[in-house]
JSON list of C-alpha atoms in Angstrom, two decimals:
[
{"chain": "A", "resi": 1, "resn": "UNK", "atom": "CA", "xyz": [-225.68, 145.17, 69.31]},
{"chain": "A", "resi": 2, "resn": "UNK", "atom": "CA", "xyz": [-227.66, 147.53, 67.07]},
{"chain": "A", "resi": 3, "resn": "UNK", "atom": "CA", "xyz": [-225.33, 150.48, 67.65]},
{"chain": "A", "resi": 4, "resn": "UNK", "atom": "CA", "xyz": [-222.02, 148.34, 66.68]},
{"chain": "A", "resi": 5, "resn": "UNK", "atom": "CA", "xyz": [-220.70, 148.85, 63.23]},
{"chain": "A", "resi": 6, "resn": "UNK", "atom": "CA", "xyz": [-221.01, 145.62, 61.17]},
{"chain": "A", "resi": 7, "resn": "UNK", "atom": "CA", "xyz": [-217.15, 145.92, 60.08]},
{"chain": "A", "resi": 8, "resn": "UNK", "atom": "CA", "xyz": [-216.17, 145.42, 63.50]},
{"chain": "A", "resi": 9, "resn": "UNK", "atom": "CA", "xyz": [-218.65, 142.85, 64.54]},
{"chain": "A", "resi": 10, "resn": "UNK", "atom": "CA", "xyz": [-217.27, 140.90, 61.56]},
{"chain": "A", "resi": 11, "resn": "UNK", "atom": "CA", "xyz": [-213.77, 141.54, 62.90]},
{"chain": "A", "resi": 12, "resn": "UNK", "atom": "CA", "xyz": [-214.72, 140.37, 66.37]},
{"chain": "A", "resi": 13, "resn": "UNK", "atom": "CA", "xyz": [-216.14, 137.47, 64.78]},
{"chain": "A", "resi": 14, "resn": "UNK", "atom": "CA", "xyz": [-213.49, 136.55, 62.73]},
{"chain": "A", "resi": 15, "resn": "UNK", "atom": "CA", "xyz": [-210.93, 136.64, 66.00]},
{"chain": "A", "resi": 16, "resn": "UNK", "atom": "CA", "xyz": [-212.98, 134.65, 67.82]},
{"chain": "A", "resi": 17, "resn": "UNK", "atom": "CA", "xyz": [-213.03, 131.91, 64.83]},
{"chain": "A", "resi": 18, "resn": "UNK", "atom": "CA", "xyz": [-209.44, 132.19, 64.77]},
{"chain": "A", "resi": 19, "resn": "UNK", "atom": "CA", "xyz": [-208.80, 131.48, 68.42]},
{"chain": "A", "resi": 20, "resn": "UNK", "atom": "CA", "xyz": [-211.35, 128.86, 68.26]},
{"chain": "A", "resi": 21, "resn": "UNK", "atom": "CA", "xyz": [-209.32, 126.84, 65.45]},
{"chain": "A", "resi": 22, "resn": "UNK", "atom": "CA", "xyz": [-206.23, 127.38, 67.70]},
{"chain": "A", "resi": 23, "resn": "UNK", "atom": "CA", "xyz": [-206.84, 126.32, 71.30]},
{"chain": "A", "resi": 24, "resn": "UNK", "atom": "CA", "xyz": [-203.46, 126.26, 72.08]},
{"chain": "A", "resi": 25, "resn": "UNK", "atom": "CA", "xyz": [-203.87, 130.15, 72.20]},
{"chain": "A", "resi": 26, "resn": "UNK", "atom": "CA", "xyz": [-205.48, 130.20, 75.75]},
{"chain": "A", "resi": 27, "resn": "UNK", "atom": "CA", "xyz": [-202.28, 128.31, 77.34]},
{"chain": "A", "resi": 28, "resn": "UNK", "atom": "CA", "xyz": [-200.03, 130.86, 79.18]},
{"chain": "A", "resi": 29, "resn": "UNK", "atom": "CA", "xyz": [-196.89, 132.09, 76.92]},
{"chain": "A", "resi": 30, "resn": "UNK", "atom": "CA", "xyz": [-194.02, 129.90, 76.83]},
{"chain": "A", "resi": 31, "resn": "UNK", "atom": "CA", "xyz": [-191.37, 132.49, 77.84]},
{"chain": "A", "resi": 32, "resn": "UNK", "atom": "CA", "xyz": [-188.75, 130.27, 78.01]},
{"chain": "A", "resi": 33, "resn": "UNK", "atom": "CA", "xyz": [-189.11, 129.02, 74.54]},
{"chain": "A", "resi": 34, "resn": "UNK", "atom": "CA", "xyz": [-189.42, 130.59, 71.37]},
{"chain": "A", "resi": 35, "resn": "UNK", "atom": "CA", "xyz": [-192.41, 132.70, 72.71]},
{"chain": "A", "resi": 36, "resn": "UNK", "atom": "CA", "xyz": [-192.66, 136.34, 73.51]},
{"chain": "A", "resi": 37, "resn": "UNK", "atom": "CA", "xyz": [-195.09, 138.50, 75.21]},
{"chain": "A", "resi": 38, "resn": "UNK", "atom": "CA", "xyz": [-194.46, 142.35, 75.54]},
{"chain": "A", "resi": 39, "resn": "UNK", "atom": "CA", "xyz": [-194.98, 146.19, 75.36]},
{"chain": "A", "resi": 40, "resn": "UNK", "atom": "CA", "xyz": [-193.11, 148.78, 73.63]},
{"chain": "A", "resi": 41, "resn": "UNK", "atom": "CA", "xyz": [-190.68, 150.45, 76.35]},
{"chain": "A", "resi": 42, "resn": "UNK", "atom": "CA", "xyz": [-190.95, 153.62, 76.66]},
{"chain": "A", "resi": 43, "resn": "UNK", "atom": "CA", "xyz": [-194.82, 153.71, 75.73]},
{"chain": "A", "resi": 44, "resn": "UNK", "atom": "CA", "xyz": [-194.28, 157.02, 73.85]},
{"chain": "A", "resi": 45, "resn": "UNK", "atom": "CA", "xyz": [-198.17, 158.00, 74.22]},
{"chain": "A", "resi": 46, "resn": "UNK", "atom": "CA", "xyz": [-199.46, 154.69, 72.85]},
{"chain": "A", "resi": 47, "resn": "UNK", "atom": "CA", "xyz": [-199.36, 151.45, 74.90]},
{"chain": "A", "resi": 48, "resn": "UNK", "atom": "CA", "xyz": [-198.58, 148.51, 72.20]},
{"chain": "A", "resi": 49, "resn": "UNK", "atom": "CA", "xyz": [-198.22, 144.96, 73.01]},
{"chain": "A", "resi": 50, "resn": "UNK", "atom": "CA", "xyz": [-196.87, 142.45, 70.69]},
{"chain": "A", "resi": 51, "resn": "UNK", "atom": "CA", "xyz": [-196.42, 138.69, 71.20]},
{"chain": "A", "resi": 52, "resn": "UNK", "atom": "CA", "xyz": [-194.94, 135.89, 69.17]},
{"chain": "A", "resi": 53, "resn": "UNK", "atom": "CA", "xyz": [-196.79, 132.27, 69.86]},
{"chain": "A", "resi": 54, "resn": "UNK", "atom": "CA", "xyz": [-196.11, 128.81, 68.56]},
{"chain": "A", "resi": 55, "resn": "UNK", "atom": "CA", "xyz": [-198.16, 125.90, 68.19]},
{"chain": "A", "resi": 56, "resn": "UNK", "atom": "CA", "xyz": [-197.22, 122.69, 70.28]},
{"chain": "A", "resi": 57, "resn": "UNK", "atom": "CA", "xyz": [-196.18, 120.74, 67.12]},
{"chain": "A", "resi": 58, "resn": "UNK", "atom": "CA", "xyz": [-194.31, 123.81, 65.97]},
{"chain": "A", "resi": 59, "resn": "UNK", "atom": "CA", "xyz": [-196.07, 123.78, 62.35]},
{"chain": "A", "resi": 60, "resn": "UNK", "atom": "CA", "xyz": [-197.67, 127.31, 62.86]},
{"chain": "A", "resi": 61, "resn": "UNK", "atom": "CA", "xyz": [-196.15, 130.57, 64.41]},
{"chain": "A", "resi": 62, "resn": "UNK", "atom": "CA", "xyz": [-198.75, 133.90, 65.27]},
{"chain": "A", "resi": 63, "resn": "UNK", "atom": "CA", "xyz": [-197.60, 137.12, 65.54]},
{"chain": "A", "resi": 64, "resn": "UNK", "atom": "CA", "xyz": [-199.55, 140.10, 66.84]},
{"chain": "A", "resi": 65, "resn": "UNK", "atom": "CA", "xyz": [-199.32, 144.06, 67.60]},
{"chain": "A", "resi": 66, "resn": "UNK", "atom": "CA", "xyz": [-201.83, 145.93, 69.16]},
{"chain": "A", "resi": 67, "resn": "UNK", "atom": "CA", "xyz": [-202.51, 149.29, 70.04]},
{"chain": "A", "resi": 68, "resn": "UNK", "atom": "CA", "xyz": [-204.52, 149.11, 73.31]},
{"chain": "A", "resi": 69, "resn": "UNK", "atom": "CA", "xyz": [-204.19, 152.79, 74.24]},
{"chain": "A", "resi": 70, "resn": "UNK", "atom": "CA", "xyz": [-203.05, 156.23, 72.82]},
{"chain": "A", "resi": 71, "resn": "UNK", "atom": "CA", "xyz": [-202.05, 158.18, 69.72]},
{"chain": "A", "resi": 72, "resn": "UNK", "atom": "CA", "xyz": [-201.46, 156.11, 66.60]},
{"chain": "A", "resi": 73, "resn": "UNK", "atom": "CA", "xyz": [-198.39, 154.28, 66.12]},
{"chain": "A", "resi": 74, "resn": "UNK", "atom": "CA", "xyz": [-196.26, 152.47, 63.58]},
{"chain": "A", "resi": 75, "resn": "UNK", "atom": "CA", "xyz": [-195.64, 148.85, 63.49]},
{"chain": "A", "resi": 76, "resn": "UNK", "atom": "CA", "xyz": [-193.81, 146.58, 61.14]},
{"chain": "A", "resi": 77, "resn": "UNK", "atom": "CA", "xyz": [-192.42, 142.83, 61.23]},
{"chain": "A", "resi": 78, "resn": "UNK", "atom": "CA", "xyz": [-189.03, 144.41, 60.57]},
{"chain": "A", "resi": 79, "resn": "UNK", "atom": "CA", "xyz": [-189.51, 146.47, 63.63]},
{"chain": "A", "resi": 80, "resn": "UNK", "atom": "CA", "xyz": [-190.94, 143.66, 65.92]},
{"chain": "A", "resi": 81, "resn": "UNK", "atom": "CA", "xyz": [-187.89, 141.39, 65.16]},
{"chain": "A", "resi": 82, "resn": "UNK", "atom": "CA", "xyz": [-185.67, 143.87, 66.67]},
{"chain": "A", "resi": 83, "resn": "UNK", "atom": "CA", "xyz": [-187.95, 143.07, 69.76]},
{"chain": "A", "resi": 84, "resn": "UNK", "atom": "CA", "xyz": [-188.36, 139.54, 69.81]},
{"chain": "A", "resi": 85, "resn": "UNK", "atom": "CA", "xyz": [-185.36, 137.38, 69.35]},
{"chain": "A", "resi": 86, "resn": "UNK", "atom": "CA", "xyz": [-185.10, 134.96, 66.99]},
{"chain": "A", "resi": 87, "resn": "UNK", "atom": "CA", "xyz": [-187.98, 136.60, 65.27]},
{"chain": "A", "resi": 88, "resn": "UNK", "atom": "CA", "xyz": [-187.78, 135.19, 61.33]},
{"chain": "A", "resi": 89, "resn": "UNK", "atom": "CA", "xyz": [-188.75, 138.81, 58.72]},
{"chain": "A", "resi": 90, "resn": "UNK", "atom": "CA", "xyz": [-190.02, 136.28, 56.02]},
{"chain": "A", "resi": 91, "resn": "UNK", "atom": "CA", "xyz": [-193.06, 134.16, 55.01]},
{"chain": "A", "resi": 92, "resn": "UNK", "atom": "CA", "xyz": [-195.66, 136.23, 57.03]},
{"chain": "A", "resi": 93, "resn": "UNK", "atom": "CA", "xyz": [-199.48, 136.65, 56.06]},
{"chain": "A", "resi": 94, "resn": "UNK", "atom": "CA", "xyz": [-201.99, 138.72, 57.43]},
{"chain": "A", "resi": 95, "resn": "UNK", "atom": "CA", "xyz": [-204.76, 136.59, 59.41]},
{"chain": "A", "resi": 96, "resn": "UNK", "atom": "CA", "xyz": [-206.52, 139.16, 60.67]},
{"chain": "A", "resi": 97, "resn": "UNK", "atom": "CA", "xyz": [-206.51, 143.13, 60.95]},
{"chain": "A", "resi": 98, "resn": "UNK", "atom": "CA", "xyz": [-208.88, 145.67, 62.38]},
{"chain": "A", "resi": 99, "resn": "UNK", "atom": "CA", "xyz": [-211.54, 147.21, 60.27]},
{"chain": "A", "resi": 100, "resn": "UNK", "atom": "CA", "xyz": [-209.86, 149.96, 58.03]},
{"chain": "A", "resi": 101, "resn": "UNK", "atom": "CA", "xyz": [-206.30, 148.41, 57.52]},
{"chain": "A", "resi": 102, "resn": "UNK", "atom": "CA", "xyz": [-205.59, 146.28, 54.58]},
{"chain": "A", "resi": 103, "resn": "UNK", "atom": "CA", "xyz": [-205.60, 142.86, 54.93]},
{"chain": "A", "resi": 104, "resn": "UNK", "atom": "CA", "xyz": [-202.25, 142.41, 53.55]},
{"chain": "A", "resi": 105, "resn": "UNK", "atom": "CA", "xyz": [-198.47, 143.95, 54.27]},
{"chain": "A", "resi": 106, "resn": "UNK", "atom": "CA", "xyz": [-196.03, 143.86, 56.76]},
{"chain": "A", "resi": 107, "resn": "UNK", "atom": "CA", "xyz": [-196.29, 147.73, 58.23]},
{"chain": "A", "resi": 108, "resn": "UNK", "atom": "CA", "xyz": [-199.05, 149.18, 59.45]},
{"chain": "A", "resi": 109, "resn": "UNK", "atom": "CA", "xyz": [-200.17, 152.33, 61.32]},
{"chain": "A", "resi": 110, "resn": "UNK", "atom": "CA", "xyz": [-202.38, 151.38, 64.23]},
{"chain": "A", "resi": 111, "resn": "UNK", "atom": "CA", "xyz": [-204.91, 153.66, 65.63]},
{"chain": "A", "resi": 112, "resn": "UNK", "atom": "CA", "xyz": [-206.25, 153.34, 69.20]},
{"chain": "A", "resi": 113, "resn": "UNK", "atom": "CA", "xyz": [-207.91, 149.99, 69.35]},
{"chain": "A", "resi": 114, "resn": "UNK", "atom": "CA", "xyz": [-206.38, 148.45, 66.22]},
{"chain": "A", "resi": 115, "resn": "UNK", "atom": "CA", "xyz": [-204.66, 145.32, 66.08]},
{"chain": "A", "resi": 116, "resn": "UNK", "atom": "CA", "xyz": [-203.44, 143.15, 63.54]},
{"chain": "A", "resi": 117, "resn": "UNK", "atom": "CA", "xyz": [-201.97, 139.12, 63.50]},
{"chain": "A", "resi": 118, "resn": "UNK", "atom": "CA", "xyz": [-200.13, 137.59, 61.16]},
{"chain": "A", "resi": 119, "resn": "UNK", "atom": "CA", "xyz": [-199.36, 133.87, 60.64]},
{"chain": "A", "resi": 120, "resn": "UNK", "atom": "CA", "xyz": [-196.49, 132.08, 59.16]},
{"chain": "A", "resi": 121, "resn": "UNK", "atom": "CA", "xyz": [-195.75, 128.14, 58.76]},
{"chain": "A", "resi": 122, "resn": "UNK", "atom": "CA", "xyz": [-192.60, 127.25, 60.87]}
]
């Protein structure tokens, strides 16, 4: 713990609290419904995972993108809308962003191990 950057520690804690407040995120992705989980094809030197989740009562949506390996990659809600059927492009707010990333916006450059999570009222 003495070697981890305090900003990364704060981010890790925020992620844990976010998930704790939404216990439904532990459930499997409903691939037959409005939810999605995939990665960019072809990978082009980066493993970019993305997904869309919806709360069981349908009042909140969670969208994420994460660069799990490789060179930096640009990601935006507009690009994700081309990958996730029916993804609305409006109303999203940044809920979590990796240290060094802005805490608002719809487009980011994700370095290796960076992630961003948006939420919106459904």
